[in-house]
């Protein structure tokens, strides 16, 4: 077995060997040095917060400043992390706690729809409201920093175990919803934490285990900017208070000691003024991580603590760097108003559940409609034939499948709270030598994915009980068999509902995109029931080709991860009390083989201690890739059916001349306002041409020269009554038209033809126009 120390030496050797073999130092797979670490100076919205932070930090000793940058175990709370305190100045410290989909591992909180579900809603307002009420829960519980939202992984590999924690594989959709979430959290008084920075696209080899280093995401500069960094730009622009550096390596340098990423891109190019916290135990060096721009280590002292103060005393790290760390941390704290008596005692509502504790109920009545609306909004209708849906007072309904009911036990972490991956068994599992977990969670319905992104539901409205309640009103006779793989079907059933799921969890990538047991169940029921409706709770892409064209499968719903109001939301949709409006925030292909990149990166051999992931596909991920290779998906990105129909008309595309200067003007860097200036205004009219109320998500795709055939650059959701029309406005910024010029190191607008596509999905284009630059 390799020891950790041995592997470090080996890595040095391997890097040295590669360096000598290549003439150019700046070769693929090496991260350039960017020093010194920029000192935050409080521009714009940060000005007041910086002034207060600088004032408080100026009163601190070196030890006190260093105390802010590290974690301590607390006897008083069960927060995922607690910073040190400064008792002499009355600074109370901060509680950092999971995560982006609701408060984890505690009681008396709500389970909100998970990221992928929110992504499927494409609803900016609802995303803001969700983050705002969720943020208030974190605050009531005494959590200063909720560890979300998630803009990485985006979903480079469809098997990614954490893809569901984020909103979409599309950087534009992710960026818009990340910005809403940050604003919502911070308006509620907590410090949002945008994670994981960056290239954290797989769980396999996500951390070093037994001498094998974490996988290295080798990403070229253009791909980084145009794809993976894009949502982080939106997050920094929204004023995010903190960013989490990631477990993986980028160009072979660990994310939390990569100076190009933290000093260069985040703190210089994007002018990020908040603090960078390391993912838990993701720090692998002391002096190097401090120099590279890391500001806080969790959950304990890592390589810092006394070592950081020693390093200042012996001249290895300047005191100014530690002052900057402390200032950035306190500035974020002031920015969201956590000073004064405004904020509860850190961790007051995050306690060990089995020990006596005071009840801190964080749920507010005002959040209830947001949770239910959000649960409804993320369901996507894929198929609806023979008038299968909505249901109309059925006489007899039959319900099948393990996913229709609640799991036998509800614990605070629900379903997939697994032990830490640092245990040998887990490490083995991650290395692929122990069996992976089942693709379907057969123990009951899923309302969230697993581990850090999971949350504690107040209750679970499960499909079977919600349908039963409705059956009682309609005098519907119900049959159910949730355990048999080949259940008997009462031939008089008006409809048969089959509930299956696809689970994913932090720590593991998925083994596949469908499982034979669940598909077998669907096929079995479909062979006996001519009106079979399939509902899939899914923490990611779930293939449906095994049965989608079966003539008895009349309807199919991707129900994603709705949170605690799952069943209630579904019943409203099934019975037409609410309309389907969700659209896929990813592509569903016909086959796994349709992907260019499908599996996580692996070692080249048993001797390979440095797994390499070359992102040679560039930005050609998901629909960008399917479109470019002309591969027809089963259901394209942006697809989703409705109970009504919409017509698109009157497209107008108006470039604004003065903002469209090309390459070489001075307004094109990320910090300059110029990048966000409106360059093109687009308008279109949407009419509800059907006979029931409904909401449409109109999407704008742009063809930029020398880029994928289409890239999402706008979307708007609009609710309309029958025959009602609305004019939707899209504003394309200079960034939306730009590509990253790796030589000039700036965003540039190229000369050429730009085509604007407006429609109901990435392939259901209704109107097209173009302009020349
Ligand atoms: C990674 O390497 C590529 C190729 O040399 C380079 O374009 C990119 O800027 C590097 N990125 C980082 C973060 O080191
Ligand atoms: C650092 O924080 C710890 C934990 O809160 C506290 O006990 C200690 O007194 C602090 N040290 C200083 C120098 O303030
Ligand atoms: C945003 O959503 C809230 C809650 O659903 C609603 O009250 C409000 O009117 C919405 N605002 C806009 C601008 O749509
Ligand atoms: C400091 O360095 C020593 C020696 O490398 C190490 O054992 C210790 O855990 C480090 N961390 C802290 C917080 O002191
Ligand atoms: C300075 O202190 C740090 C932390 O203890 C240590 O890692 C480093 O080797 C020291 N450098 C010198 C030159 O003594
Ligand atoms: C919190 O700090 C801000 C400045 O950032 C200041 O204006 C405000 O008065 C402070 N609030 C309290 C309650 O101390
Ligand atoms: C909670 O307390 C129990 C009983 O003291 C202990 O066994 C358990 O490990 C604690 N859990 C956590 C998460 O600290
Ligand atoms: C569809 O269901 C009916 C029962 O209602 C069954 O007789 C028929 O064989 C099924 N069709 C297929 C293709 O399995
Ligand atoms: C995907 O393609 C493989 C190889 O052609 C085939 O064996 C498999 O059945 C296909 N899967 C589906 C879901 O069609
Ligand atoms: C990964 O590579 C190792 C070593 O070459 C091999 O034993 C293992 O089967 C591979 N795993 C997968 C999932 O391909
Ligand atoms: C970015 O552009 C602005 C003008 O929009 C300019 O003031 C600033 O100096 C530029 N920053 C860098 C780092 O080039």
Tab-separated table of N, CA and C in Angstrom, residues 1-7 10 208-212 422-425 427-428 431 433 603 606 609:
chain	number	residue	atom	x	y	z
A	1	UNK	N	0.828	-1.203	0.000
A	1	UNK	CA	0.000	0.000	0.000
A	1	UNK	C	0.868	1.260	0.000
A	2	UNK	N	0.542	2.228	-0.819
A	2	UNK	CA	1.300	3.467	-0.892
A	2	UNK	C	0.991	4.346	0.307
A	3	UNK	N	1.995	4.964	0.835
A	3	UNK	CA	1.736	5.920	1.912
A	3	UNK	C	1.562	7.295	1.294
A	4	UNK	N	0.994	8.179	2.077
A	4	UNK	CA	0.748	9.517	1.542
A	4	UNK	C	2.072	10.227	1.236
A	5	UNK	N	3.020	10.100	2.191
A	5	UNK	CA	4.311	10.778	2.001
A	5	UNK	C	4.987	10.265	0.729
A	6	UNK	N	4.927	8.948	0.551
A	6	UNK	CA	5.548	8.344	-0.636
A	6	UNK	C	4.973	8.930	-1.902
A	7	UNK	N	3.671	9.130	-1.869
A	7	UNK	CA	3.042	9.596	-3.092
A	7	UNK	C	3.445	11.029	-3.416
A	10	UNK	N	6.638	10.849	-5.098
A	10	UNK	CA	6.443	10.320	-6.441
A	10	UNK	C	5.919	11.388	-7.385
A	208	UNK	N	-7.344	12.601	-2.529
A	208	UNK	CA	-6.272	11.598	-2.509
A	208	UNK	C	-6.628	10.420	-1.598
A	209	UNK	N	-6.452	9.233	-2.102
A	209	UNK	CA	-6.685	8.041	-1.302
A	209	UNK	C	-5.533	7.083	-1.508
A	210	UNK	N	-4.967	6.609	-0.416
A	210	UNK	CA	-3.933	5.569	-0.476
A	210	UNK	C	-2.868	5.891	-1.512
A	211	UNK	N	-2.418	7.124	-1.515
A	211	UNK	CA	-1.305	7.461	-2.391
A	211	UNK	C	-1.701	7.836	-3.800
A	212	UNK	N	-2.949	7.630	-4.163
A	212	UNK	CA	-3.396	8.096	-5.479
A	212	UNK	C	-3.899	9.525	-5.288
A	422	UNK	N	-13.222	9.126	4.083
A	422	UNK	CA	-11.834	8.863	4.459
A	422	UNK	C	-11.683	7.471	5.071
A	423	UNK	N	-12.796	6.782	5.351
A	423	UNK	CA	-12.652	5.426	5.874
A	423	UNK	C	-12.158	4.512	4.752
A	424	UNK	N	-11.356	3.501	5.098
A	424	UNK	CA	-10.784	2.634	4.065
A	424	UNK	C	-11.849	1.993	3.181
A	425	UNK	N	-12.967	1.584	3.782
A	425	UNK	CA	-13.996	0.926	2.971
A	425	UNK	C	-14.522	1.867	1.897
A	427	UNK	N	-13.002	4.517	0.752
A	427	UNK	CA	-11.945	4.805	-0.208
A	427	UNK	C	-11.882	3.700	-1.247
A	428	UNK	N	-11.979	2.454	-0.774
A	428	UNK	CA	-11.978	1.333	-1.704
A	428	UNK	C	-13.133	1.475	-2.684
A	431	UNK	N	-12.431	3.947	-5.226
A	431	UNK	CA	-11.461	3.448	-6.200
A	431	UNK	C	-12.070	2.377	-7.098
A	433	UNK	N	-13.147	-0.683	-6.252
A	433	UNK	CA	-12.844	-2.081	-5.974
A	433	UNK	C	-13.889	-2.732	-5.071
A	603	UNK	N	-7.468	5.954	-13.645
A	603	UNK	CA	-6.020	5.825	-13.779
A	603	UNK	C	-5.699	5.072	-15.060
A	606	UNK	N	-2.678	0.403	-12.754
A	606	UNK	CA	-2.624	0.273	-11.296
A	606	UNK	C	-1.447	1.053	-10.703
A	609	UNK	N	-0.454	6.963	-10.205
A	609	UNK	CA	-0.878	7.617	-8.968
A	609	UNK	C	-1.439	9.015	-9.221
